[in-house]
Coordinates of C-alpha atoms in Angstrom, one line a residue:
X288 CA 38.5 -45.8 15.4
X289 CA 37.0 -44.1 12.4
X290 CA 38.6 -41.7 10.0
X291 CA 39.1 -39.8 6.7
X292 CA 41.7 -40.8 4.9
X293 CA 43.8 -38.5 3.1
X294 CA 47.3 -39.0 1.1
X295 CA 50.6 -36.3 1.3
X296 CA 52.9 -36.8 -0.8
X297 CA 52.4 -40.5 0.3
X298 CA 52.0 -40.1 3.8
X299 CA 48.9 -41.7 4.9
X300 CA 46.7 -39.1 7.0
X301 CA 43.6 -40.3 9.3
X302 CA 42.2 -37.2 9.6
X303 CA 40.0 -37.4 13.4
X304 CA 40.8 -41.2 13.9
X305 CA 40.7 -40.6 17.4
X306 CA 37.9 -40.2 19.7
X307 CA 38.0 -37.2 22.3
X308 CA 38.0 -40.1 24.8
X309 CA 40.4 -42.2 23.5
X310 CA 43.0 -38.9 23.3
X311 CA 42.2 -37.7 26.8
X312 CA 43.4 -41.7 27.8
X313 CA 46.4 -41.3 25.8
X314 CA 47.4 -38.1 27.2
X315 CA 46.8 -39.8 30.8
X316 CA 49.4 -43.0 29.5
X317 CA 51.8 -40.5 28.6
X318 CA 51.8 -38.6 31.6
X319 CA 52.5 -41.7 33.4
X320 CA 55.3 -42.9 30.5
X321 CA 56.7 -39.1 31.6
X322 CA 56.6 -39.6 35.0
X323 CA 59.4 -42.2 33.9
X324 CA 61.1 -41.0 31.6
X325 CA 61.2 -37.1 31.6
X326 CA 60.9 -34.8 28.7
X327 CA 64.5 -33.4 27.8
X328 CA 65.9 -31.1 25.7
X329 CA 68.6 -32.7 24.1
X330 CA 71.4 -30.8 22.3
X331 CA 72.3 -31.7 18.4
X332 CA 75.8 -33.2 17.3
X333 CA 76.2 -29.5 16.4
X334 CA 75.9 -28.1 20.1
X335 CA 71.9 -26.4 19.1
X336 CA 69.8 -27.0 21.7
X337 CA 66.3 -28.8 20.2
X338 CA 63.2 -26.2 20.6
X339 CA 61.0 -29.9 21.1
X340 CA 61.4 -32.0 24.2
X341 CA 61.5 -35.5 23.8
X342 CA 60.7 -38.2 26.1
X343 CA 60.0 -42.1 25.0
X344 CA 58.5 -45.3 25.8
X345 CA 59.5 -49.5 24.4
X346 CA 62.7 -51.1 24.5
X347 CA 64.5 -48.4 23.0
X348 CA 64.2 -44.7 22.9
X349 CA 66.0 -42.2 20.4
X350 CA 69.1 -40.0 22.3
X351 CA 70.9 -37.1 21.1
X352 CA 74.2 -35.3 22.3
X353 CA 77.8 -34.2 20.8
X354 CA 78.0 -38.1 20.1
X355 CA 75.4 -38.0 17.5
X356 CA 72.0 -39.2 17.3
X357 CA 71.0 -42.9 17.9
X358 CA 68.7 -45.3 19.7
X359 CA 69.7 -46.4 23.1
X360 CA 68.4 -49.1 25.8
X361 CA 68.4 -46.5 28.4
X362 CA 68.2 -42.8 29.3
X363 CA 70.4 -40.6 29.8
X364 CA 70.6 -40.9 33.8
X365 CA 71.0 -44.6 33.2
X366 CA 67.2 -46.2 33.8
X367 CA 65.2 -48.1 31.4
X368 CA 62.5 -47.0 29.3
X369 CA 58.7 -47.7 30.3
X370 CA 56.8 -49.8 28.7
X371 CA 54.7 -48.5 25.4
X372 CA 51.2 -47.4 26.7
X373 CA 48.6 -50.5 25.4
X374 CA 46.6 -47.3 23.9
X375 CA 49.3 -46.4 21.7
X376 CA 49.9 -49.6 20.6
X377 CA 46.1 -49.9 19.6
X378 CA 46.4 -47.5 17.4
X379 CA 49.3 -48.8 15.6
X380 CA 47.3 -52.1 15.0
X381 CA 44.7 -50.3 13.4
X382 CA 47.0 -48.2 10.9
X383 CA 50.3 -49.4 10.0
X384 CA 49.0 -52.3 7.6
X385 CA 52.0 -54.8 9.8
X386 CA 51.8 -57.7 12.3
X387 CA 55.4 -56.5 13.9
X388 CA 54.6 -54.4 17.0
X389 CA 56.9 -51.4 17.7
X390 CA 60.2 -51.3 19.9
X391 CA 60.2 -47.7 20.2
X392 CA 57.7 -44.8 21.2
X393 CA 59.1 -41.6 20.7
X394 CA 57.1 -38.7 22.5
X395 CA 58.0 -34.7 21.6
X396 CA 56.4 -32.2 23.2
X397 CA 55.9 -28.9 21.3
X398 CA 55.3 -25.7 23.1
X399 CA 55.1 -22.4 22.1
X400 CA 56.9 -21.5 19.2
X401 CA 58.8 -24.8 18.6
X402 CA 59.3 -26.4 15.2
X403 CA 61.3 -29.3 14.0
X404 CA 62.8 -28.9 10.7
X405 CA 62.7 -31.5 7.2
X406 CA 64.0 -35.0 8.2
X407 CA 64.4 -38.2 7.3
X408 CA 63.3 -40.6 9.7
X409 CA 66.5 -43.0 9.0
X410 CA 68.3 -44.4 12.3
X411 CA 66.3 -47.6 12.2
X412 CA 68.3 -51.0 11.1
X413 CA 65.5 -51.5 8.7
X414 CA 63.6 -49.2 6.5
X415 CA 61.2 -51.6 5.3
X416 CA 59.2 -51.2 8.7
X417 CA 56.3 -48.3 9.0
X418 CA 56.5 -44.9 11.1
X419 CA 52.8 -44.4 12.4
X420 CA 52.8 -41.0 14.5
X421 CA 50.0 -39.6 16.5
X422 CA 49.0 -35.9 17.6
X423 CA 47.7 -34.5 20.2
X424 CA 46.9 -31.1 21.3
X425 CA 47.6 -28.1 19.6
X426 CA 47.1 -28.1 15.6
X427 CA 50.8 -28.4 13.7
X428 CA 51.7 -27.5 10.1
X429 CA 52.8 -30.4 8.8
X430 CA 55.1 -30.1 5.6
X431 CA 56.1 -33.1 3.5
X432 CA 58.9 -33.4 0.7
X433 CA 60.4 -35.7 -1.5
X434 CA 62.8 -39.0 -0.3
X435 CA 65.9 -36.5 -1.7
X436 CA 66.2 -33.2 0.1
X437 CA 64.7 -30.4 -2.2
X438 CA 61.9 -30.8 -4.9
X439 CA 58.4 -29.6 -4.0
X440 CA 56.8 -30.4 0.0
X441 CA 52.9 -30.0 0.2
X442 CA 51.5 -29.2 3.4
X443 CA 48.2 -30.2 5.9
X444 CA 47.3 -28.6 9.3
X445 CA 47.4 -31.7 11.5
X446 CA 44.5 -31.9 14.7
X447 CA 44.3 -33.7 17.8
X448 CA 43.3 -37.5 16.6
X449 CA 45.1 -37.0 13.5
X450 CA 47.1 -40.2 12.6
X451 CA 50.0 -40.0 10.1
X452 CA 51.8 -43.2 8.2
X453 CA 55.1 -42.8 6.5
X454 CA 55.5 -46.4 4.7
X455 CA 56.4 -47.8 1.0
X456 CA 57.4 -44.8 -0.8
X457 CA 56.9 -41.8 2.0
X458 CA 59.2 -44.1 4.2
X459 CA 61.5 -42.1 3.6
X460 CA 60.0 -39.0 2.8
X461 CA 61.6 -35.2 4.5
X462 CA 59.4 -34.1 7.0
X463 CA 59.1 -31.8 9.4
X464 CA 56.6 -29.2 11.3
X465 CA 56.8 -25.6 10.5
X466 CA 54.6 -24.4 13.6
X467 CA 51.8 -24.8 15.8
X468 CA 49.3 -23.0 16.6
X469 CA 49.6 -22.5 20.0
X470 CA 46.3 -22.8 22.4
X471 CA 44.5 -24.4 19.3
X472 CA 43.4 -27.0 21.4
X473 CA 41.9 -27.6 24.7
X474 CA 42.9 -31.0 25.1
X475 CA 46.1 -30.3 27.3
X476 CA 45.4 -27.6 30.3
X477 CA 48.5 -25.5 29.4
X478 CA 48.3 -25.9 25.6
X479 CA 50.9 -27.5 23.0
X480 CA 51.3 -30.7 21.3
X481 CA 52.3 -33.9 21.5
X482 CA 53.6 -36.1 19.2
X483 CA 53.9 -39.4 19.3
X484 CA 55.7 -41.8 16.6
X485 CA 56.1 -45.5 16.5
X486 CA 58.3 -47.6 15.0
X487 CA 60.7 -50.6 14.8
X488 CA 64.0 -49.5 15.9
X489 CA 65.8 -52.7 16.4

């Protein structure tokens, strides 16, 4: 794995990290972690359905519903998670600067015209531990703020084999993607994105 490495706001960005090869073996993993655990569209506390669908791989995955949003040992239909793709874990190795491996893979899907507004990544029992998330696909806007909602967000167009790393100060950071650009990429036969982000849950 080889990359340029650029800063957002704090967030580490490999910029092509990943070979063509190695994302065309991911995309394979994750078809089989989907063939598991299905992509949903899950619903907000609020009752708004998500424009992103979510599946997930590890000993936990992330669940949302009227109850509120939260990690959870199994799916919604009551089975386990799959295991997190050896791939995947690789590439968490190689960029989130810990020895702890990951206990949750969290996979979105991003189709045409979905987004997924500023957010902290903050359900985790501890913050201390990195959030290393992959893409694949179709290019996404990524925008990056502040640890406090409002102040000024700088933005990067994130490609397939781009690997981002919230940790230390950008733990924290809002975040969210403002669009894709649909078809941008050949790497999946229908076009869209996928996103994948690892962390310690538990």
């Amino acid at each position: 794995m080889s990359g340029t490495l650029v800063d957002v706001n704090g967030v580490r960005i490999w910029k092509g990290l990943l070979s063509p090869d190695l994302q065309r073996e991911m995309v394979g993993d994750l078809r089989d972690v989907a063939a598991v655990a299905p992509f949903r569209r899950y619903e907000t506390p609020g009752g708004k359905k998500m424009s992103v669908r979510m599946s997930a791989a590890g000993k936990v995955g992330w669940v949302t519903d009227r109850a509120g949003y939260r990690y959870d040992a199994l799916q919604p239909d009551g089975d386990a998670w799959p295991e997190i793709p050896a791939t995947l874990l690789d590439a968490w190795s190689a960029t989130s600067g810990v020895e702890r491996m990951p206990d949750s893979c969290l996979v979105n899907f991003y189709g045409e015209g979905a987004k997924m507004g500023l957010h902290q990544d903050r359900d985790e029992a501890d913050l201390n531990w990195p959030v290393v998330s992959i893409s694949l696909g179709d290019d996404a806007l990524f925008r990056v703020g502040q640890v406090t909602r409002g102040g000024p967000t700088r933005s990067v167009w994130l490609k397939s084999g781009d690997v981002a790393v919230l940790s230390g100060r950008a733990r924290l950071a809002y975040h969210g993607i403002d669009r894709i650009r649909f078809r941008s990429s050949s790497l999946l036969a229908d076009g869209g994105r996928i996103n994948v982000t690892m962390r310690v849950a538990r």
